[in-house]
XYZ file of C-alpha atoms in Angstrom:
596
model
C -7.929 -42.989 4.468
C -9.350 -39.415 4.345
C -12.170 -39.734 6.623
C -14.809 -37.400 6.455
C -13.689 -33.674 8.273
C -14.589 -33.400 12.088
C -17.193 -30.618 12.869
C -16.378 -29.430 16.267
C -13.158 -30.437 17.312
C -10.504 -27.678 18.251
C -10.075 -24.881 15.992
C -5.988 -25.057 15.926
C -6.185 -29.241 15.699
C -8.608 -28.493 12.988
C -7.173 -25.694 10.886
C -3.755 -28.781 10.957
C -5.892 -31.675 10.060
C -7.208 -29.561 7.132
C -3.498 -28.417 5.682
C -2.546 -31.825 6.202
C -5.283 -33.173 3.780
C -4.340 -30.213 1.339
C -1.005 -31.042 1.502
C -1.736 -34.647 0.753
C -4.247 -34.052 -2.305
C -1.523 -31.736 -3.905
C 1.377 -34.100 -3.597
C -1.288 -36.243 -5.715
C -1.893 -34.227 -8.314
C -0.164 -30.816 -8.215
C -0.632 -29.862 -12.179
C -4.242 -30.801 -12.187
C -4.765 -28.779 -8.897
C -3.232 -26.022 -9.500
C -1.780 -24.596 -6.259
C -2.307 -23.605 -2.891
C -2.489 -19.927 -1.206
C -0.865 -20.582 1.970
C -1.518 -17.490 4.232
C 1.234 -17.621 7.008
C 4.271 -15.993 7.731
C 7.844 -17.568 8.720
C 7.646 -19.407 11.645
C 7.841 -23.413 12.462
C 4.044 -23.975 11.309
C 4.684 -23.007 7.668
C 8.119 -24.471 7.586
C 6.564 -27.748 8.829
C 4.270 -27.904 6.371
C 6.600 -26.612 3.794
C 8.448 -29.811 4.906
C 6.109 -31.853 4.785
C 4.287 -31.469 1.507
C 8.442 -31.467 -0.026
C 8.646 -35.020 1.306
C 5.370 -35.916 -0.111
C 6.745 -34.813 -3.589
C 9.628 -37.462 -3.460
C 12.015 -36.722 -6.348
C 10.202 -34.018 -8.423
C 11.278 -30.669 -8.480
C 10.997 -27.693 -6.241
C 11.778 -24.654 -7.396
C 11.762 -21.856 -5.021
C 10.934 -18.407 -7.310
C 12.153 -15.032 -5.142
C 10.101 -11.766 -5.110
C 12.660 -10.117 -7.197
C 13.000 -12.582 -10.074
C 13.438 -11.474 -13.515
C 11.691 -12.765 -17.016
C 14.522 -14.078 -17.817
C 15.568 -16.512 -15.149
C 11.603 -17.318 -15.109
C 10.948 -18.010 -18.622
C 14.851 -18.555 -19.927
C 15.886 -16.570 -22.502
C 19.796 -15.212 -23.617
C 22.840 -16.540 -21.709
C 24.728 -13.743 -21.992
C 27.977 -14.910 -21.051
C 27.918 -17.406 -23.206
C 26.367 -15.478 -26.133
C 29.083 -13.171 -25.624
C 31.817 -15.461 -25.994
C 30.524 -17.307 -29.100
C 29.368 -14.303 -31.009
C 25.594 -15.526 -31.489
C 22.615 -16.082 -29.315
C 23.041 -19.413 -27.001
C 19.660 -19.605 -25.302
C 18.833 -21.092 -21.764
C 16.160 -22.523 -19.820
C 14.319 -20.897 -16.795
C 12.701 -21.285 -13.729
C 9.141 -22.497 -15.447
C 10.706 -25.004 -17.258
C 13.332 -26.656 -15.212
C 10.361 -27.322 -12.364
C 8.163 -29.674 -14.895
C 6.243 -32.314 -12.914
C 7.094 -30.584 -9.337
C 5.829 -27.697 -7.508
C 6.812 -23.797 -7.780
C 7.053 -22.200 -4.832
C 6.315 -18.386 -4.700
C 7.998 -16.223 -1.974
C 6.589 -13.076 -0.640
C 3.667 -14.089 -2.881
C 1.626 -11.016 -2.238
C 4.231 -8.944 -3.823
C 4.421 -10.723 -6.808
C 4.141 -8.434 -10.270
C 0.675 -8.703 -12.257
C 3.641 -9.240 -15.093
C 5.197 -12.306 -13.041
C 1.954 -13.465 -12.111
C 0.949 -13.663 -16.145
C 3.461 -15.006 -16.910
C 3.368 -18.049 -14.384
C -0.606 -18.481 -15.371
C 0.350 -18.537 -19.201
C 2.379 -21.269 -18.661
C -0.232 -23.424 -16.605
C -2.841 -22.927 -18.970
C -0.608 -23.720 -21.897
C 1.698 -26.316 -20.369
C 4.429 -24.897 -22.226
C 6.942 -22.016 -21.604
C 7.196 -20.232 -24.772
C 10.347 -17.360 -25.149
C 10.269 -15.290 -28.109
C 13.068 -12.576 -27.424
C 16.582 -11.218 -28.284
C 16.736 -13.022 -31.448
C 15.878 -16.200 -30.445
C 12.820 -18.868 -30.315
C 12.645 -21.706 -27.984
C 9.078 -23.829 -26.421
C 9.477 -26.132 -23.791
C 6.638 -28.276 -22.037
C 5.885 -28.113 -18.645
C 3.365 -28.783 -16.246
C 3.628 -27.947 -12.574
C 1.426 -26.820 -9.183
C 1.919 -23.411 -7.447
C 2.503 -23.045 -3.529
C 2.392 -19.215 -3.381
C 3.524 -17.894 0.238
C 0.941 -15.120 0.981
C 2.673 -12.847 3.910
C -0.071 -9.959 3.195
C -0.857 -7.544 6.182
C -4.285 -5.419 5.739
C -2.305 -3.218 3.586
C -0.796 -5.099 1.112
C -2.541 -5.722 -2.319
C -2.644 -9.480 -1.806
C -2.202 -12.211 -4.949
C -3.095 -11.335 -8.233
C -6.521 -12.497 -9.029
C -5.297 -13.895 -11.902
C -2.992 -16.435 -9.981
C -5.782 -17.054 -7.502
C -8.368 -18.624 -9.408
C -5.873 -20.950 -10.700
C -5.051 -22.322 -7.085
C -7.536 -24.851 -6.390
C -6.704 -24.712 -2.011
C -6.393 -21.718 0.287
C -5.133 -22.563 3.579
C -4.352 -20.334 7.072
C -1.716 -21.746 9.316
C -1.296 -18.218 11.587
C -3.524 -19.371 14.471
C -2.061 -22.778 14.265
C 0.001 -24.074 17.550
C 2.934 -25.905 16.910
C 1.968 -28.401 19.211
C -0.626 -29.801 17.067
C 2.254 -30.649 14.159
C 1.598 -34.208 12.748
C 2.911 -35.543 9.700
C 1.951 -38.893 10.080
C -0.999 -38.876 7.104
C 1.036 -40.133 4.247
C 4.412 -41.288 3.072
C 5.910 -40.551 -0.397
C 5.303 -44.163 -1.287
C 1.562 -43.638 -1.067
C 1.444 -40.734 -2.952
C 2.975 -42.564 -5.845
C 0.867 -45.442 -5.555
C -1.797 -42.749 -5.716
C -0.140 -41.327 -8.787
C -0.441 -44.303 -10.431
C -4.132 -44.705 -9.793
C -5.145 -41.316 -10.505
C -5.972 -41.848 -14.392
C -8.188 -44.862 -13.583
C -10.788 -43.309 -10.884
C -14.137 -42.253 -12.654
C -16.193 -39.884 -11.434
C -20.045 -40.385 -10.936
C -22.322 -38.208 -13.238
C -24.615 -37.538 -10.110
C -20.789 -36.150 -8.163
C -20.385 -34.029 -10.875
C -23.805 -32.021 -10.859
C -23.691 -32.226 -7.178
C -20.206 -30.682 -7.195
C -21.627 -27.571 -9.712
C -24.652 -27.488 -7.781
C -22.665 -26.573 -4.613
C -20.594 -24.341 -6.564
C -23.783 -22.469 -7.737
C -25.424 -22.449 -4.611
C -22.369 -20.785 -2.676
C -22.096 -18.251 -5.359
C -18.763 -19.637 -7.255
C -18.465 -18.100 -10.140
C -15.709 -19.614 -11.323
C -15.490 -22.466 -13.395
C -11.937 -23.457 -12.342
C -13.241 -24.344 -8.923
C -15.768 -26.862 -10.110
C -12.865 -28.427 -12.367
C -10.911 -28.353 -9.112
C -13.117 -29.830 -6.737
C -14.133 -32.421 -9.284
C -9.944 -33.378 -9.370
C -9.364 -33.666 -5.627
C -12.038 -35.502 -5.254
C -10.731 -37.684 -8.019
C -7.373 -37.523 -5.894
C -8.707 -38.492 -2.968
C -10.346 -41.334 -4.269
C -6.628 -42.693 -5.491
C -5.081 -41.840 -2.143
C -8.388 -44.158 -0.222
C -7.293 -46.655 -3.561
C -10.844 -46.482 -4.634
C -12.127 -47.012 -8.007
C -14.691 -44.496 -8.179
C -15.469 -41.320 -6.618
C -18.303 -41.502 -3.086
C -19.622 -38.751 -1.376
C -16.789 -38.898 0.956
C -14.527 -37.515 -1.786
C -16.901 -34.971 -2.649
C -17.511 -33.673 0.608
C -13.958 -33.265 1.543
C -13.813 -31.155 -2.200
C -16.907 -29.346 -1.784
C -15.148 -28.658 1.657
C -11.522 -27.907 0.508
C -11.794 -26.468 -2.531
C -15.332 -24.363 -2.618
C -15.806 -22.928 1.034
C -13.474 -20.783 0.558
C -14.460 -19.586 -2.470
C -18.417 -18.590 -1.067
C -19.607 -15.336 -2.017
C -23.292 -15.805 -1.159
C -25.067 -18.296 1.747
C -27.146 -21.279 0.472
C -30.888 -20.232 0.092
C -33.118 -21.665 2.776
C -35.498 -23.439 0.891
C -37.110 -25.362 3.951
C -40.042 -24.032 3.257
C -40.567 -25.873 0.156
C -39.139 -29.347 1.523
C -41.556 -29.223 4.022
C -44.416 -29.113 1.755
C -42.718 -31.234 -0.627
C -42.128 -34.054 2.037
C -45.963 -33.589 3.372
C -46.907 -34.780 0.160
C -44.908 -37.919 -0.504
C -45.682 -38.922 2.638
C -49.187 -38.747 2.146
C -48.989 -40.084 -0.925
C -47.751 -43.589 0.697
C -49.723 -46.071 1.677
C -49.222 -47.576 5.196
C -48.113 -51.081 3.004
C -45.825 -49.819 0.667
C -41.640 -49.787 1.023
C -39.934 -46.617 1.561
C -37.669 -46.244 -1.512
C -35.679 -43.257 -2.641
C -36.484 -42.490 -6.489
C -32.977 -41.626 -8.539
C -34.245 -38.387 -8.454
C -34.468 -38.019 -4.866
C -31.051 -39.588 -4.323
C -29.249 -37.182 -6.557
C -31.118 -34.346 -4.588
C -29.881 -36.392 -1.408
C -26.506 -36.128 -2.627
C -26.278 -32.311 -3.624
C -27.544 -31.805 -0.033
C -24.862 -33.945 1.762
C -22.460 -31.891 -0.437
C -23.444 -28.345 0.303
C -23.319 -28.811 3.798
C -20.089 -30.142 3.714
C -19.051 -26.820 2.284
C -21.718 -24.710 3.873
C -19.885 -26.525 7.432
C -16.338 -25.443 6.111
C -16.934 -21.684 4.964
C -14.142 -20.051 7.380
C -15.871 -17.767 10.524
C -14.291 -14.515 9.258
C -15.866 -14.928 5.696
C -18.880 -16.632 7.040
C -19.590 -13.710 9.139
C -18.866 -11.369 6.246
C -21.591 -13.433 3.918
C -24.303 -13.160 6.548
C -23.616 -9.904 7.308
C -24.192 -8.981 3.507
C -20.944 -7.961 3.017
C -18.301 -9.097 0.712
C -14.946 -8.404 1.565
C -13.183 -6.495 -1.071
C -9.967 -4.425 -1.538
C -10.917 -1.379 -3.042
C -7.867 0.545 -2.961
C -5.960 3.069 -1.058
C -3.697 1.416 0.706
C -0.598 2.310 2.409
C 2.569 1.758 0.544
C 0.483 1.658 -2.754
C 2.790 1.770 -5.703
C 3.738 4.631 -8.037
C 6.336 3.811 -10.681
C 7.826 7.581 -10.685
C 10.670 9.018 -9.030
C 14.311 8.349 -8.946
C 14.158 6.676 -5.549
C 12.589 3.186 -4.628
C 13.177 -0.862 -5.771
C 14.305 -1.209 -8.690
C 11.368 -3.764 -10.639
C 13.054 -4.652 -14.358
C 14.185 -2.116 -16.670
C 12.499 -0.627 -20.075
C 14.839 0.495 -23.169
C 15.437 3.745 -23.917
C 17.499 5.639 -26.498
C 19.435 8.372 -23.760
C 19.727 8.226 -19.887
C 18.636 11.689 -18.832
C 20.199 11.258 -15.469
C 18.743 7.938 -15.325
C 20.089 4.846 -13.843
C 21.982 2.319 -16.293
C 20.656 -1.322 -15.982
C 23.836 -2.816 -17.580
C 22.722 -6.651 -17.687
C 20.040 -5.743 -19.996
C 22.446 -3.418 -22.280
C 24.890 -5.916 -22.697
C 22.048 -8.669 -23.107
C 20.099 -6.272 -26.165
C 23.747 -6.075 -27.397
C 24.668 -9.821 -27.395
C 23.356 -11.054 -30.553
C 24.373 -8.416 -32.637
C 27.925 -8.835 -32.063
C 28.615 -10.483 -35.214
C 27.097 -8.287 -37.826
C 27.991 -5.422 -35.972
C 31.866 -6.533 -36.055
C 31.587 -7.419 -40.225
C 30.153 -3.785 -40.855
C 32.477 -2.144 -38.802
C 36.159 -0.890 -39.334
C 38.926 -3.011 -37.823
C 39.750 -1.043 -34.813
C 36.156 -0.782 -33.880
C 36.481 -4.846 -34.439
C 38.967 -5.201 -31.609
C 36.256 -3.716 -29.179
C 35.106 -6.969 -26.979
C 31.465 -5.669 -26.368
C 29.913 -3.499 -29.152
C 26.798 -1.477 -27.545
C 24.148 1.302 -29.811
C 21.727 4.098 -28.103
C 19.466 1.012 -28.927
C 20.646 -1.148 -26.831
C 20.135 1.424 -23.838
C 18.083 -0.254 -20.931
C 17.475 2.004 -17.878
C 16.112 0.564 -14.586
C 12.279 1.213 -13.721
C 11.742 2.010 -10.068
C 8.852 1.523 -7.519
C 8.138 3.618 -4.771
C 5.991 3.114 -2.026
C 3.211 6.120 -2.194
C 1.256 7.408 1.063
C -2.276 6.510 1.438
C -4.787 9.047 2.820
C -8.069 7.758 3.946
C -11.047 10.847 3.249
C -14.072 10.775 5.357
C -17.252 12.772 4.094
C -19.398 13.002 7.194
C -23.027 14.229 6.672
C -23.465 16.763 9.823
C -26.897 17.920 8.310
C -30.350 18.066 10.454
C -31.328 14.508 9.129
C -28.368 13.003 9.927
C -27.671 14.527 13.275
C -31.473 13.489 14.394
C -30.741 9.763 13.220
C -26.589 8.748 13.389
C -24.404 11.535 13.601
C -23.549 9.852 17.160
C -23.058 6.576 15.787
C -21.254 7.735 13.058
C -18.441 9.760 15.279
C -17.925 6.508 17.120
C -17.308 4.717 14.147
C -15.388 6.620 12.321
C -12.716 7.367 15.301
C -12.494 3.723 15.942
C -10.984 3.671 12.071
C -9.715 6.926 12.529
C -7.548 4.976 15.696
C -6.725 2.397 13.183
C -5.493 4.255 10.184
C -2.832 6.121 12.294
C -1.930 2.505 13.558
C -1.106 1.451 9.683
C 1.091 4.894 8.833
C -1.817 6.430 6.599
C -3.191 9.815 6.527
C -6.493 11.005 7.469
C -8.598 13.878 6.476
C -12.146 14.867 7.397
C -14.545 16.890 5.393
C -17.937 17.715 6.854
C -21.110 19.050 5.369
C -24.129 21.463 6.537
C -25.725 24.169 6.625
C -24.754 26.551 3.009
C -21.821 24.463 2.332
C -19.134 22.096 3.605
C -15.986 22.161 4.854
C -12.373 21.222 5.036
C -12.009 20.393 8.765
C -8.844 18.368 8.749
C -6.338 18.649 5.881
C -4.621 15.295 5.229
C -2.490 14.358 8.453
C -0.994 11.084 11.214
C -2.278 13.476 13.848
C -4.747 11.122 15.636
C -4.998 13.760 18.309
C -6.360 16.617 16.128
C -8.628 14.043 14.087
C -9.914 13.179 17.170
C -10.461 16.909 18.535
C -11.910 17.821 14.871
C -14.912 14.987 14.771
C -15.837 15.791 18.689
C -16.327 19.393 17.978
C -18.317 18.598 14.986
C -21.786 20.203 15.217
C -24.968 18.715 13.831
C -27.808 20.732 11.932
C -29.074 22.766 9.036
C -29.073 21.345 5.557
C -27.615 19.114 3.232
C -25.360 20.741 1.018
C -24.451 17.154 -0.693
C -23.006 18.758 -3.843
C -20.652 21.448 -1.455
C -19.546 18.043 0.039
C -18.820 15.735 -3.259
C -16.922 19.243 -5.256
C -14.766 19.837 -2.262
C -13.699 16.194 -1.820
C -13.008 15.976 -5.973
C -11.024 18.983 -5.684
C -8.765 17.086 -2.544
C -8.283 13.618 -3.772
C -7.291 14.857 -7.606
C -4.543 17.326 -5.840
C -3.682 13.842 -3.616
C -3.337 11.898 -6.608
C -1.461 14.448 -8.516
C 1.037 14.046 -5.750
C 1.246 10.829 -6.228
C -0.641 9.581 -2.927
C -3.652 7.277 -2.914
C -6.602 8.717 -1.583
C -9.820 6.423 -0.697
C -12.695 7.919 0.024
C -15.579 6.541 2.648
C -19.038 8.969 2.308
C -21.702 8.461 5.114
C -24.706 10.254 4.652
C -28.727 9.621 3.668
C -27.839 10.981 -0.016
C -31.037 13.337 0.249
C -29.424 16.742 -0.876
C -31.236 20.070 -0.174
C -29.166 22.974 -0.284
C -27.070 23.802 -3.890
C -23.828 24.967 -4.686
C -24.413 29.054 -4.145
C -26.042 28.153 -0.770
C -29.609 28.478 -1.686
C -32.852 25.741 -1.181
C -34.406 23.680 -3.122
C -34.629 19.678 -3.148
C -34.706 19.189 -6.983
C -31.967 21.609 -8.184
C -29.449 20.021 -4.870
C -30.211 16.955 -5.806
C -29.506 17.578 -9.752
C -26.328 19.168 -8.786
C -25.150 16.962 -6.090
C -25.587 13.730 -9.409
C -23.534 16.381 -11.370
C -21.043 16.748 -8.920
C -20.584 12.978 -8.384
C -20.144 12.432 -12.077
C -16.843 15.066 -11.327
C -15.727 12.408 -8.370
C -16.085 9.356 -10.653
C -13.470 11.253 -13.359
C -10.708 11.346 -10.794
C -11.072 7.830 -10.685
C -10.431 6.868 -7.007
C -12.373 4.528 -4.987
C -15.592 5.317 -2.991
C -17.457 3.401 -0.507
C -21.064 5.234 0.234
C -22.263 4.143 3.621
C -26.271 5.424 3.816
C -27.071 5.970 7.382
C -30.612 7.050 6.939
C -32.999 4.758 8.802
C -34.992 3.785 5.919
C -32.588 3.432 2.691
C -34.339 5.324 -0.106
C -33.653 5.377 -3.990
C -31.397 8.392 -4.097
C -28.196 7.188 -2.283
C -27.899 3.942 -4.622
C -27.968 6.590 -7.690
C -25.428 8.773 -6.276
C -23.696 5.537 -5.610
C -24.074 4.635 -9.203
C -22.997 8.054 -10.279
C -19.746 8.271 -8.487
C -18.725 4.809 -9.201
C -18.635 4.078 -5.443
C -19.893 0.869 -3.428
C -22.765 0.937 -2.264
C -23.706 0.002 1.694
C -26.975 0.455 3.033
C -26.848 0.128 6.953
C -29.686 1.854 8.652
C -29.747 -0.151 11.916
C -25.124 -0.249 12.658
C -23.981 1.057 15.969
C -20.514 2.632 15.514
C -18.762 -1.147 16.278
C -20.729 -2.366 13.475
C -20.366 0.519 11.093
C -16.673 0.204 11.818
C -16.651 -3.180 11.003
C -18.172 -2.901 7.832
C -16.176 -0.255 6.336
C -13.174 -2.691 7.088
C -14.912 -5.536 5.177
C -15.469 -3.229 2.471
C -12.437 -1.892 1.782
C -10.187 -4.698 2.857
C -8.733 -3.803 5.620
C -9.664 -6.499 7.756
C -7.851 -9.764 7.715
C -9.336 -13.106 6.616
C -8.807 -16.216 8.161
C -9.479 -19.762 6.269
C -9.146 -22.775 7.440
C-alpha cells in the first residue's frame, strides 16, 4: 500500500521513498501521466531507478531517444535504401510509433530541440504519429509516457516548457545516497493487476474540487496538473486495489504531482477560521452532537489536501516562494546557441538550391531524390537512365550548424549620492560574490557605473576576475543620477554584443530616481523623461533585464522604468549583499533547484 508520505524522516531516505512511489504510479499509467523530469546525472542512483521503473513496465516498450536524433527516425518517414532499390517511396515507422503502450526515454533531455520537443508533445496530445513528407502519407496510433533525463547545470536552458507541462512528476535523485536503494515497493505483477483496475476506480466529486482547489491555492496555472493529480490519484487507488479514490490518494497527488509545480504560498486565512469557529461553537448548545455539515467536510478535505502539498513543496523552491521570488531563466547564458558560422554540431539540415562553400548533408539529398527516381528516369535520355541515383539543385540539403555563443553578464551599478548614502556597500558585496561566480561558469563580465554628468564604461567585457574585482573597489560614490547616461551606454554595449553574436544579460541596481540628463545638466523632470526614453532604446535590442531597486523605500518610478525596458522587476530595500546575491541568482536562473 502507498501509505501516506513521512514528514520528517531523512532527507536522502525521503527524496528515495518519493521516486519510488513515482516510479510505481507511472508503471501504472504512463500515457495518462504523462512523464517524469528526472533531474540527475549518470551515476548508480539514476541507473537504479532507471532499472527499476523498466522492470515495473514488464513487456512494453522502451525506447531510448538520443540527443542527436533526427525527424525521421522519430516520426518514420522514407527508407531510403529501400526506396532506392524499388524506384518508389517505401515508408517506415519511427521511434514514436514503435514505443506505443511503453515509455520514451529522453537522453540529455535538457538539450533536446524546441523542434524535437514539438514533435514528441504532438504526438501525446494526438495519440497518433502523423508523417506527411517526401511523397508519402502514413498515421499510426500511439500512446506512451515520457522519462526525460534532465542533466542541466545553471547554464543550460533546461526542458522545453512545452514538454514540461506535459510531465505530470519531477523528481531529484542528486543528493540521494546509494545506500538508501530499495526496490522492494512493487513487482511487475502488481502493476498489471493495477492495470487492470485502473478503468474501474471513480473518483469522488468532493477529490476533485479539493484537488483544483489545491492547485489554485499554490498558484498552478496549469490545467494539465489538475488532470494529472486527479490520474495518480486514480492510480494509486488501483495499486492499494481500492474502488474509489480517499484522501490518501489525494494527498500523495496533491503531494507528487502539484508541489512542485507552486508558484505562490497558500494564503493564511487563520484569521477568518478563528472567527468562523467562535461562532459555531457558540452557536451549539451544551446538549447537542458535534456533527460536521457536508459543507464543512469538503472544506475539511481541501485542507488535508493542501497541506499535503504545502508539506511537499521542495526547500530550494519553498525558500524561493517565501522569499517572493520566482525562479526564472531569463537568458544569457553561457554556451547559448547561435545557428551561424561554419563551425559547431551539426542539428538537421535545410534545402538549398547551391552550396556556397557549405557543407553537403548527403542522407537528405539522396532521401529528397528517392521518390523521384522513376519519373525522372522516363523523361530522361537513356544514358542519363543508366545513372543509379538521379539528384537536381532541388534536391540540395546542406547541414545547419550550432555553435555555442559566449555569454557576458552587464552590471549597471548606480554610484550616485542616493545610492552611495543607502547600498552602494551592499551592493559591491553582492555583486563580486556573482562577479566570483560568473568567472567560475566561463562567462564574461562587464561593469558600467553611473554619477555625477554621466556614466561610464569601467570594465569592457572580460574573464578577468582580478580587474572586475579592482574596478568595483575603486568605485567612488556621489553626485547625481545620470540614469539616462547609464541605460544609452549599456544599449549601445549589449546591441554591439549581440551583433557579435554573444548573449548579453543585463542586471541594473539603482533607486530609478534620475536627476541629471543626457548633456550633463539638472533637472528631475527632463532626467527622468529621458532616462523612460532611453529605456524604450534598451527594450528594442531585445535582451533581458533584471532591475534590482535598492532604494530603502521602493517608489513608483523604478517599476515604470522596469515596465519601459521590458526588464523584471525586484524591489529589495532591506538585502545585505548575501541576499542581494541570492536573489539575482533566483531571478535569472542561475541557481539550481532541488525537488524531491
Amino acid at each position: 500500500m502507498l501509505a501516506p508520505l513521512d514528514r520528517e524522516p531523512d532527507p536522502s531516505g525521503r527524496a528515495w521513498e518519493l521516486a519510488v512511489r513515482v516510479a510505481v504510479l507511472f508503471a501504472i499509467d504512463p500515457a495518462g501521466l504523462g512523464g517524469v523530469r528526472v533531474r540527475a546525472h549518470a551515476g548508480p542512483v539514476r541507473d537504479a531507478w532507471l532499472a527499476m521503473l523498466k522492470a515495473l513496465m514488464g513487456e512494453r516498450a522502451w525506447v531510448r531517444v538520443p540527443q542527436s536524433v533526427t525527424d525521421e527516425r522519430l516520426l518514420g518517414g522514407l527508407d531510403l535504401p529501400a526506396t532506392l532499390s524499388a524506384g518508389r517511396p517505401i515508408s517506415q515507422s519511427g521511434l514514436l510509433a514503435s514505443v506505443d503502450g511503453g515509455v520514451l526515454v529522453l537522453s540529455m533531455a535538457e538539450r533536446v530541440s524546441r523542434a524535437t520537443a514539438a514533435r514528441i508533445t504532438q504526438s501525446m496530445d494526438n495519440a497518433q504519429v502523423v508523417v506527411e513528407r517526401d511523397g508519402i502519407r502514413q498515421q499510426t496510433s500511439t500512446q506512451f509516457g515520457v522519462v526525460a533525463l534532465d542533466e542541466a547545470t545553471p547554464e543550460d536552458d533546461g526542458l522545453p516548457e512545452a514538454l514540461c507541462d506535459r510531465m505530470a512528476f519531477d523528481i531529484d535523485l542528486r543528493a540521494i545516497s546509494p545506500r538508501f536503494i530499495d526496490n522492494t515497493m512493487a513487482s511487475a505483477e502488481e502493476i498489471n493487476a493495477a492495470r487492470e483496475r485502473l478503468e474501474a476506480i471513480e473518483l469522488p466529486e468532493a477529490m476533485i474540487d479539493a484537488l483544483c482547489s489545491a492547485a489554485m491555492a499554490l498558484g498552478v496555472s496549469s490545467l494539465r496538473a489538475c488532470s494529472f493529480a486527479l490520474s495518480a490519484a486514480r492510480a494509486s487507488a488501483a495499486f492499494d486495489d481500492n474502488e474509489c479514490c480517499n484522501d490518501d490518494d489525494a494527498q500523495l497527488a496533491a503531494a507528487l504531482v502539484l508541489a512542485p509545480r507552486a508558484t505562490r504560498l497558500p494564503q493564511d486565512d487563520n484569521d477568518e477560521d478563528d472567527g468562523s469557529a467562535e461562532s459555531a461553537e457558540s452557536s451549539q448548545t451544551p446538549d447537542q452532537p458535534e456533527t460536521q455539515s457536508p459543507l464543512s467536510q469538503q472544506q475539511a478535505m481541501e485542507d488535508r489536501v493542501l497541506d499535503a502539498a504545502q508539506a511537499a513543496i521542495p526547500p530550494n523552491l519553498l525558500a524561493a516562494l517565501i522569499s517572493g521570488i520566482k525562479p526564472a531563466r531569463m537568458g544569457g547564458k553561457s554556451g547559448a546557441h547561435s545557428n551561424a558560422g561554419a563551425h559547431g554540431r551539426p542539428v538537421g539540415s535545410r534545402r538549398a538550391n547551391n552550396l556556397r562553400g557549405r557543407r553537403l548533408h548527403l542522407v537528405d539529398t539522396l532521401r529528397a531524390a528517392a521518390p523521384w527516381q522513376r519519373l525522372r528516369r522516363a523523361l530522361s535520355g537513356e544514358a542519363v537512365a543508366k545513372a543509379r541515383v538521379l539528384v537536381r539543385a532541388e534536391d540540395f540539403h546542406v547541414t545547419r550548424i550550432r555553435q555555442r555563443s559566449a555569454s557576458v553578464t552587464v552590471f549597471v551599478v548606480d554610484a550616485s549620492g542616493s545610492s552611495a548614502m543607502h547600498r552602494l556597500s551592499e551592493v559591491k558585496g553582492a555583486i563580486e560574490m556573482l562577479l566570483a561566480e560568473c568567472y567560475v561558469r566561463r562567462d564574461q563580465v562587464a561593469l558600467v557605473a553611473f554619477r555625477g554628468r554621466s556614466a561610464e564604461l569601467l570594465l569592457p567585457p572580460t574573464r578577468s576576475l582580478t580587474a572586475a574585482r579592482r574596478r568595483l573597489s575603486g568605485l567612488p560614490g556621489g553626485g547625481g543620477t545620470p540614469l539616462a547616461s547609464a541605460l544609452e551606454v549599456t544599449a549601445s554595449l549589449v546591441d554591439s554584443l549581440a551583433r557579435r553574436g554573444q548573449s548579453p544579460l543585463v542586471v541594473l541596481l539603482t533607486d530609478g530616481r534620475a536627476n541629471v540628463a543626457l548633456d550633463g545638466s539638472g533637472g528631475r523632470e527632463r532626467a527622468q523623461q529621458e532616462a523612460m526614453q532611453t529605456a524604450q532604446q534598451l527594450a528594442q535590442v531585445q535582451v533581458p533585464v533584471l532591475l534590482i531597486d535598492t532604494s530603502p523605500k521602493p517608489q513608483q518610478e523604478a517599476a515604470t522604468l522596469a515596465r519601459a525596458m521590458r526588464a523584471r522587476y525586484l524591489p529589495l530595500p532591506h538585502a545585505g549583499s548575501a541576499q542581494l546575491a541570492q536573489t539575482v541568482r533566483l531571478a535569472t536562473g542561475t541557481e539550481p533547484r532541488a525537488f524531491g
